[in-house]
mmCIF file of C-alpha atoms in Angstrom:
data_model
loop_
_atom_site.group_PDB
_atom_site.id
_atom_site.type_symbol
_atom_site.label_atom_id
_atom_site.label_comp_id
_atom_site.label_asym_id
_atom_site.label_seq_id
_atom_site.Cartn_x
_atom_site.Cartn_y
_atom_site.Cartn_z
ATOM 1 C CA UNK A 1 -7.773 83.328 -66.576
ATOM 2 C CA UNK A 2 -6.669 86.713 -67.841
ATOM 3 C CA UNK A 3 -4.998 87.911 -71.030
ATOM 4 C CA UNK A 4 -8.105 87.422 -73.125
ATOM 5 C CA UNK A 5 -9.679 90.712 -74.265
ATOM 6 C CA UNK A 6 -13.234 89.638 -73.556
ATOM 7 C CA UNK A 7 -12.457 88.256 -70.114
ATOM 8 C CA UNK A 8 -10.412 91.318 -69.229
ATOM 9 C CA UNK A 9 -13.343 93.506 -70.252
ATOM 10 C CA UNK A 10 -15.790 91.423 -68.202
ATOM 11 C CA UNK A 11 -13.463 91.705 -65.199
ATOM 12 C CA UNK A 12 -13.209 95.483 -65.653
ATOM 13 C CA UNK A 13 -17.022 95.719 -65.762
ATOM 14 C CA UNK A 14 -17.261 93.535 -62.637
ATOM 15 C CA UNK A 15 -19.401 91.012 -64.475
ATOM 16 C CA UNK A 16 -16.983 88.216 -63.679
ATOM 17 C CA UNK A 17 -14.415 87.498 -60.983
ATOM 18 C CA UNK A 18 -11.900 84.666 -60.756
ATOM 19 C CA UNK A 19 -11.437 82.220 -57.919
ATOM 20 C CA UNK A 20 -7.790 81.196 -58.103
ATOM 21 C CA UNK A 21 -4.491 80.818 -56.293
ATOM 22 C CA UNK A 22 -0.968 79.661 -57.054
ATOM 23 C CA UNK A 23 -2.246 76.151 -57.769
ATOM 24 C CA UNK A 24 -4.413 77.289 -60.645
ATOM 25 C CA UNK A 25 -7.830 78.528 -61.697
ATOM 26 C CA UNK A 26 -10.516 77.186 -59.392
ATOM 27 C CA UNK A 27 -13.567 78.728 -61.051
ATOM 28 C CA UNK A 28 -15.561 81.862 -61.874
ATOM 29 C CA UNK A 29 -18.213 84.004 -60.200
ATOM 30 C CA UNK A 30 -20.705 85.576 -62.571
ATOM 31 C CA UNK A 31 -22.514 88.803 -61.702
ATOM 32 C CA UNK A 32 -25.492 90.818 -62.979
ATOM 33 C CA UNK A 33 -26.482 90.190 -66.614
ATOM 34 C CA UNK A 34 -23.684 87.620 -67.040
ATOM 35 C CA UNK A 35 -25.203 85.562 -64.251
ATOM 36 C CA UNK A 36 -28.627 86.021 -65.872
ATOM 37 C CA UNK A 37 -27.115 84.702 -69.114
ATOM 38 C CA UNK A 38 -25.726 81.720 -67.157
ATOM 39 C CA UNK A 39 -29.191 80.847 -65.895
ATOM 40 C CA UNK A 40 -30.748 81.507 -69.301
ATOM 41 C CA UNK A 41 -28.322 79.079 -70.960
ATOM 42 C CA UNK A 42 -29.149 76.349 -68.499
ATOM 43 C CA UNK A 43 -32.890 76.873 -69.023
ATOM 44 C CA UNK A 44 -32.381 76.778 -72.819
ATOM 45 C CA UNK A 45 -30.674 73.377 -72.598
ATOM 46 C CA UNK A 46 -33.425 71.935 -70.420
ATOM 47 C CA UNK A 47 -36.090 73.405 -72.710
ATOM 48 C CA UNK A 48 -34.331 71.883 -75.734
ATOM 49 C CA UNK A 49 -34.150 68.369 -74.242
ATOM 50 C CA UNK A 50 -37.648 68.314 -72.775
ATOM 51 C CA UNK A 51 -38.987 68.692 -76.333
ATOM 52 C CA UNK A 52 -37.346 65.365 -77.113
ATOM 53 C CA UNK A 53 -37.775 63.368 -73.924
ATOM 54 C CA UNK A 54 -40.012 63.424 -70.827
ATOM 55 C CA UNK A 55 -37.432 64.593 -68.261
ATOM 56 C CA UNK A 56 -37.023 63.301 -64.713
ATOM 57 C CA UNK A 57 -35.160 66.055 -62.895
ATOM 58 C CA UNK A 58 -33.262 65.610 -59.641
ATOM 59 C CA UNK A 59 -30.839 67.497 -57.461
ATOM 60 C CA UNK A 60 -27.231 66.674 -56.489
ATOM 61 C CA UNK A 61 -25.108 67.142 -53.445
ATOM 62 C CA UNK A 62 -21.637 68.621 -53.517
ATOM 63 C CA UNK A 63 -20.222 65.608 -51.685
ATOM 64 C CA UNK A 64 -20.665 61.971 -52.651
ATOM 65 C CA UNK A 65 -19.703 58.710 -50.946
ATOM 66 C CA UNK A 66 -16.425 57.122 -52.044
ATOM 67 C CA UNK A 67 -18.086 53.766 -52.612
ATOM 68 C CA UNK A 68 -20.283 55.232 -55.351
ATOM 69 C CA UNK A 69 -17.153 55.962 -57.367
ATOM 70 C CA UNK A 70 -15.567 52.651 -56.409
ATOM 71 C CA UNK A 71 -18.539 50.841 -57.954
ATOM 72 C CA UNK A 72 -17.252 51.781 -61.399
ATOM 73 C CA UNK A 73 -13.524 51.418 -60.550
ATOM 74 C CA UNK A 74 -13.166 55.200 -60.666
ATOM 75 C CA UNK A 75 -10.056 55.234 -58.501
ATOM 76 C CA UNK A 76 -8.346 52.599 -60.647
ATOM 77 C CA UNK A 77 -8.991 54.382 -63.942
ATOM 78 C CA UNK A 78 -8.821 57.969 -62.647
ATOM 79 C CA UNK A 79 -10.642 59.999 -65.320
ATOM 80 C CA UNK A 80 -9.553 62.910 -63.135
ATOM 81 C CA UNK A 81 -7.769 63.281 -59.856
ATOM 82 C CA UNK A 82 -10.513 63.232 -57.170
ATOM 83 C CA UNK A 83 -10.559 65.514 -54.170
ATOM 84 C CA UNK A 84 -11.650 64.425 -50.719
ATOM 85 C CA UNK A 85 -13.303 66.567 -48.078
ATOM 86 C CA UNK A 86 -12.510 66.065 -44.390
ATOM 87 C CA UNK A 87 -14.147 67.991 -41.518
ATOM 88 C CA UNK A 88 -11.368 70.119 -40.010
ATOM 89 C CA UNK A 89 -12.168 68.973 -36.466
ATOM 90 C CA UNK A 90 -11.269 65.375 -37.385
ATOM 91 C CA UNK A 91 -8.630 66.064 -40.006
ATOM 92 C CA UNK A 92 -5.929 64.600 -37.825
ATOM 93 C CA UNK A 93 -7.851 61.329 -37.265
ATOM 94 C CA UNK A 94 -7.524 58.236 -39.384
ATOM 95 C CA UNK A 95 -10.724 57.970 -41.430
ATOM 96 C CA UNK A 96 -11.372 54.606 -43.156
ATOM 97 C CA UNK A 97 -11.322 54.944 -46.921
ATOM 98 C CA UNK A 98 -14.822 53.548 -47.269
ATOM 99 C CA UNK A 99 -16.132 56.454 -45.145
ATOM 100 C CA UNK A 100 -14.423 59.160 -47.162
ATOM 101 C CA UNK A 101 -16.408 62.046 -48.540
ATOM 102 C CA UNK A 102 -15.446 62.917 -52.110
ATOM 103 C CA UNK A 103 -16.186 66.186 -53.886
ATOM 104 C CA UNK A 104 -18.465 65.051 -56.709
ATOM 105 C CA UNK A 105 -16.484 64.860 -59.980
ATOM 106 C CA UNK A 106 -19.550 64.441 -62.270
ATOM 107 C CA UNK A 107 -23.316 64.875 -62.131
ATOM 108 C CA UNK A 108 -24.393 61.498 -63.525
ATOM 109 C CA UNK A 109 -22.944 59.580 -60.568
ATOM 110 C CA UNK A 110 -25.783 60.985 -58.483
ATOM 111 C CA UNK A 111 -28.301 59.675 -61.025
ATOM 112 C CA UNK A 112 -26.968 56.147 -60.907
ATOM 113 C CA UNK A 113 -26.493 56.159 -57.129
ATOM 114 C CA UNK A 114 -30.138 57.222 -56.710
ATOM 115 C CA UNK A 115 -31.309 54.378 -58.964
ATOM 116 C CA UNK A 116 -28.984 51.772 -57.419
ATOM 117 C CA UNK A 117 -30.776 48.487 -56.799
ATOM 118 C CA UNK A 118 -33.951 49.389 -58.700
ATOM 119 C CA UNK A 119 -35.294 46.138 -60.168
ATOM 120 C CA UNK A 120 -37.673 47.780 -62.618
ATOM 121 C CA UNK A 121 -36.905 47.790 -66.310
ATOM 122 C CA UNK A 122 -38.137 50.366 -68.835
ATOM 123 C CA UNK A 123 -37.786 51.215 -72.508
ATOM 124 C CA UNK A 124 -36.171 54.642 -72.199
ATOM 125 C CA UNK A 125 -35.967 57.353 -69.547
ATOM 126 C CA UNK A 126 -34.062 60.621 -69.444
ATOM 127 C CA UNK A 127 -32.868 61.989 -66.106
ATOM 128 C CA UNK A 128 -31.382 65.456 -65.735
ATOM 129 C CA UNK A 129 -29.568 67.398 -63.057
ATOM 130 C CA UNK A 130 -27.326 70.416 -62.636
ATOM 131 C CA UNK A 131 -24.463 70.043 -60.238
ATOM 132 C CA UNK A 132 -21.138 71.536 -59.234
ATOM 133 C CA UNK A 133 -18.283 69.245 -60.232
ATOM 134 C CA UNK A 134 -14.790 69.216 -58.806
ATOM 135 C CA UNK A 135 -11.712 67.958 -60.611
ATOM 136 C CA UNK A 136 -8.005 68.431 -60.223
ATOM 137 C CA UNK A 137 -6.496 67.983 -63.668
ATOM 138 C CA UNK A 138 -3.006 69.527 -63.898
ATOM 139 C CA UNK A 139 -3.081 71.447 -67.153
ATOM 140 C CA UNK A 140 -2.438 74.808 -68.771
ATOM 141 C CA UNK A 141 -5.603 74.528 -70.862
ATOM 142 C CA UNK A 142 -7.888 77.540 -70.918
ATOM 143 C CA UNK A 143 -10.990 76.214 -69.186
ATOM 144 C CA UNK A 144 -9.642 73.389 -67.062
ATOM 145 C CA UNK A 145 -11.495 74.578 -63.917
ATOM 146 C CA UNK A 146 -11.231 72.836 -60.578
ATOM 147 C CA UNK A 147 -14.884 73.712 -59.816
ATOM 148 C CA UNK A 148 -17.475 74.092 -62.541
ATOM 149 C CA UNK A 149 -21.155 73.609 -63.263
ATOM 150 C CA UNK A 150 -22.420 70.700 -65.338
ATOM 151 C CA UNK A 151 -25.890 70.213 -66.799
ATOM 152 C CA UNK A 152 -26.275 66.554 -67.659
ATOM 153 C CA UNK A 153 -28.929 64.456 -69.380
ATOM 154 C CA UNK A 154 -28.718 60.737 -68.662
ATOM 155 C CA UNK A 155 -30.550 58.245 -70.898
ATOM 156 C CA UNK A 156 -31.166 54.791 -69.479
ATOM 157 C CA UNK A 157 -33.073 51.946 -71.150
ATOM 158 C CA UNK A 158 -33.056 49.574 -74.108
ATOM 159 C CA UNK A 159 -29.708 49.582 -75.925
ATOM 160 C CA UNK A 160 -31.095 50.495 -79.342
ATOM 161 C CA UNK A 161 -33.259 53.298 -77.978
ATOM 162 C CA UNK A 162 -30.427 54.729 -75.910
ATOM 163 C CA UNK A 163 -27.989 54.682 -78.826
ATOM 164 C CA UNK A 164 -30.261 55.907 -81.591
ATOM 165 C CA UNK A 165 -32.382 58.460 -79.709
ATOM 166 C CA UNK A 166 -29.420 59.643 -77.678
ATOM 167 C CA UNK A 167 -27.277 60.082 -80.791
ATOM 168 C CA UNK A 168 -30.089 61.940 -82.494
ATOM 169 C CA UNK A 169 -30.534 64.284 -79.517
ATOM 170 C CA UNK A 170 -26.799 64.918 -79.372
ATOM 171 C CA UNK A 171 -26.617 65.713 -83.082
ATOM 172 C CA UNK A 172 -29.534 68.111 -82.704
ATOM 173 C CA UNK A 173 -27.793 69.793 -79.776
ATOM 174 C CA UNK A 174 -24.836 70.401 -82.124
ATOM 175 C CA UNK A 175 -27.295 72.179 -84.410
ATOM 176 C CA UNK A 176 -28.511 74.199 -81.422
ATOM 177 C CA UNK A 177 -24.949 75.400 -80.710
ATOM 178 C CA UNK A 178 -24.625 76.220 -84.404
ATOM 179 C CA UNK A 179 -27.456 78.740 -84.038
ATOM 180 C CA UNK A 180 -25.478 80.497 -81.322
ATOM 181 C CA UNK A 181 -21.935 80.207 -82.646
ATOM 182 C CA UNK A 182 -20.620 80.539 -86.203
ATOM 183 C CA UNK A 183 -18.012 77.733 -85.943
ATOM 184 C CA UNK A 184 -18.840 74.383 -84.359
ATOM 185 C CA UNK A 185 -17.013 71.056 -84.702
ATOM 186 C CA UNK A 186 -17.618 67.546 -83.415
ATOM 187 C CA UNK A 187 -14.969 64.900 -82.920
ATOM 188 C CA UNK A 188 -14.225 61.616 -81.186
ATOM 189 C CA UNK A 189 -12.450 62.256 -77.906
ATOM 190 C CA UNK A 190 -11.218 60.654 -74.727
ATOM 191 C CA UNK A 191 -11.213 61.701 -71.123
ATOM 192 C CA UNK A 192 -8.126 62.860 -69.259
ATOM 193 C CA UNK A 193 -6.916 59.699 -67.534
ATOM 194 C CA UNK A 194 -4.100 59.143 -65.075
ATOM 195 C CA UNK A 195 -2.381 56.018 -63.779
ATOM 196 C CA UNK A 196 -0.834 52.909 -65.279
ATOM 197 C CA UNK A 197 -3.752 52.071 -67.555
ATOM 198 C CA UNK A 198 -4.275 55.634 -68.822
ATOM 199 C CA UNK A 199 -2.967 55.234 -72.368
ATOM 200 C CA UNK A 200 -4.807 51.904 -72.903
ATOM 201 C CA UNK A 201 -8.054 53.415 -71.683
ATOM 202 C CA UNK A 202 -7.686 56.424 -73.958
ATOM 203 C CA UNK A 203 -7.139 54.173 -76.976
ATOM 204 C CA UNK A 204 -10.161 52.040 -76.119
ATOM 205 C CA UNK A 205 -12.367 55.099 -75.766
ATOM 206 C CA UNK A 206 -11.281 56.432 -79.148
ATOM 207 C CA UNK A 207 -11.559 53.089 -80.902
ATOM 208 C CA UNK A 208 -15.081 52.447 -79.644
ATOM 209 C CA UNK A 209 -16.221 56.021 -80.214
ATOM 210 C CA UNK A 210 -17.789 56.139 -76.776
ATOM 211 C CA UNK A 211 -17.066 59.866 -76.356
ATOM 212 C CA UNK A 212 -17.830 62.681 -78.823
ATOM 213 C CA UNK A 213 -17.234 66.339 -78.065
ATOM 214 C CA UNK A 214 -18.703 69.617 -79.288
ATOM 215 C CA UNK A 215 -15.984 72.226 -79.652
ATOM 216 C CA UNK A 216 -15.824 75.891 -80.670
ATOM 217 C CA UNK A 217 -12.832 78.170 -81.286
ATOM 218 C CA UNK A 218 -11.448 80.178 -78.419
ATOM 219 C CA UNK A 219 -9.210 83.241 -78.638
ATOM 220 C CA UNK A 220 -8.210 82.427 -82.228
ATOM 221 C CA UNK A 221 -5.536 79.989 -81.064
ATOM 222 C CA UNK A 222 -7.331 76.990 -79.602
ATOM 223 C CA UNK A 223 -10.646 75.219 -79.228
ATOM 224 C CA UNK A 224 -12.691 74.614 -76.111
ATOM 225 C CA UNK A 225 -14.951 71.586 -75.625
ATOM 226 C CA UNK A 226 -18.344 72.750 -74.344
ATOM 227 C CA UNK A 227 -20.314 69.517 -74.409
ATOM 228 C CA UNK A 228 -19.981 65.787 -74.869
ATOM 229 C CA UNK A 229 -21.807 62.562 -75.464
ATOM 230 C CA UNK A 230 -20.578 59.576 -73.472
ATOM 231 C CA UNK A 231 -21.840 56.053 -74.182
ATOM 232 C CA UNK A 232 -21.554 53.842 -71.092
ATOM 233 C CA UNK A 233 -23.046 50.682 -72.651
ATOM 234 C CA UNK A 234 -24.081 48.508 -69.677
ATOM 235 C CA UNK A 235 -21.203 49.515 -67.353
ATOM 236 C CA UNK A 236 -23.212 51.732 -65.001
ATOM 237 C CA UNK A 237 -26.477 49.853 -65.040
ATOM 238 C CA UNK A 238 -24.670 46.605 -64.163
ATOM 239 C CA UNK A 239 -22.376 48.227 -61.588
ATOM 240 C CA UNK A 240 -25.321 49.840 -59.789
ATOM 241 C CA UNK A 241 -27.686 46.855 -60.288
ATOM 242 C CA UNK A 242 -30.304 48.850 -62.180
ATOM 243 C CA UNK A 243 -32.860 46.542 -63.802
ATOM 244 C CA UNK A 244 -30.558 43.556 -63.457
ATOM 245 C CA UNK A 245 -32.895 41.427 -61.368
ATOM 246 C CA UNK A 246 -35.303 40.816 -64.232
ATOM 247 C CA UNK A 247 -34.869 38.755 -67.398
ATOM 248 C CA UNK A 248 -33.589 40.225 -70.587
ATOM 249 C CA UNK A 249 -30.450 41.994 -71.772
ATOM 250 C CA UNK A 250 -28.949 44.628 -69.489
ATOM 251 C CA UNK A 251 -30.137 48.160 -69.949
ATOM 252 C CA UNK A 252 -27.643 50.611 -71.369
ATOM 253 C CA UNK A 253 -26.963 54.261 -70.602
ATOM 254 C CA UNK A 254 -25.609 57.401 -72.212
ATOM 255 C CA UNK A 255 -25.000 60.859 -70.862
ATOM 256 C CA UNK A 256 -24.998 64.159 -72.748
ATOM 257 C CA UNK A 257 -23.277 66.815 -70.673
ATOM 258 C CA UNK A 258 -22.500 70.502 -70.939
ATOM 259 C CA UNK A 259 -20.000 72.573 -68.995
ATOM 260 C CA UNK A 260 -22.045 75.724 -68.374
ATOM 261 C CA UNK A 261 -19.151 78.114 -67.651
ATOM 262 C CA UNK A 262 -17.234 77.002 -70.721
ATOM 263 C CA UNK A 263 -20.273 77.081 -72.934
ATOM 264 C CA UNK A 264 -21.425 80.481 -71.694
ATOM 265 C CA UNK A 265 -18.077 82.219 -72.229
ATOM 266 C CA UNK A 266 -17.477 80.512 -75.585
ATOM 267 C CA UNK A 267 -20.881 81.621 -76.875
ATOM 268 C CA UNK A 268 -20.411 85.092 -75.443
ATOM 269 C CA UNK A 269 -17.118 85.416 -77.317
ATOM 270 C CA UNK A 270 -19.098 85.030 -80.547
ATOM 271 C CA UNK A 271 -21.845 87.496 -79.475
ATOM 272 C CA UNK A 272 -21.827 91.060 -80.750
ATOM 273 C CA UNK A 273 -19.982 93.352 -78.330
ATOM 274 C CA UNK A 274 -19.731 90.398 -75.924
ATOM 275 C CA UNK A 275 -23.030 91.605 -74.512
ATOM 276 C CA UNK A 276 -24.711 89.093 -72.142
ATOM 277 C CA UNK A 277 -28.131 90.617 -72.870
ATOM 278 C CA UNK A 278 -27.742 89.907 -76.581
ATOM 279 C CA UNK A 279 -26.870 86.308 -75.759
ATOM 280 C CA UNK A 280 -29.939 86.033 -73.492
ATOM 281 C CA UNK A 281 -32.094 87.281 -76.374
ATOM 282 C CA UNK A 282 -30.583 84.708 -78.724
ATOM 283 C CA UNK A 283 -31.112 81.922 -76.181
ATOM 284 C CA UNK A 284 -34.772 82.881 -75.825
ATOM 285 C CA UNK A 285 -35.225 82.340 -79.548
ATOM 286 C CA UNK A 286 -33.770 78.830 -79.829
#
């Protein structure tokens, strides 16, 4: 993405380079102090949430099994167009769909896949992971990257605790962004959906308020969403059989997620002289 004064300057200074082709912008590579700011931002988010919840961290893989996504009807609803990975040596062979490898479109799917079939119930737990997500979403929007980094916090437990403590943490994270950027807004939102049921799904999301986004201005002409709160209710816990073998109402879940590349560049645009070191200093203070 070029044509923005800050990004052009970062390119000139070799602090950032773009990964792109004729299809679109794939992602960014950060270098030197800009990469240090990237890591500092992620640490600041983890530090912020661990003051509110005991965190259970885990790692992710780049690839995920197709059946994990099928468990939540991902391919019917298509909140993005998924991308499959096939070893080049067998690319010409017919591979059964159930054996497909899919480039992971979101971090929380790894959380739920890991907990799949766990009978235990609990009041409230917060899992966190940082992963590379892959999405093909045809768009001319500024930060619609095909490959990006997501830091996600997944709350699972009693419905009231998930809703109230999760909402409180999300609202406080808005305040956190407000300490780093002069203009922050929050609004109901919906995911980018494709397919026959897309419009209906968008309307349901908006009506139920299941998704809220944190946005900041970008380039004086648009806004960029840098984080979101997504309320799953009992969809994921039921689909992955988490705590469903014991008596009582189904556990609920919520995820609070941040796109690190988007967030970093948006905050940097509001930092004096677009200096990554100044942003690192500000992050150390929050």
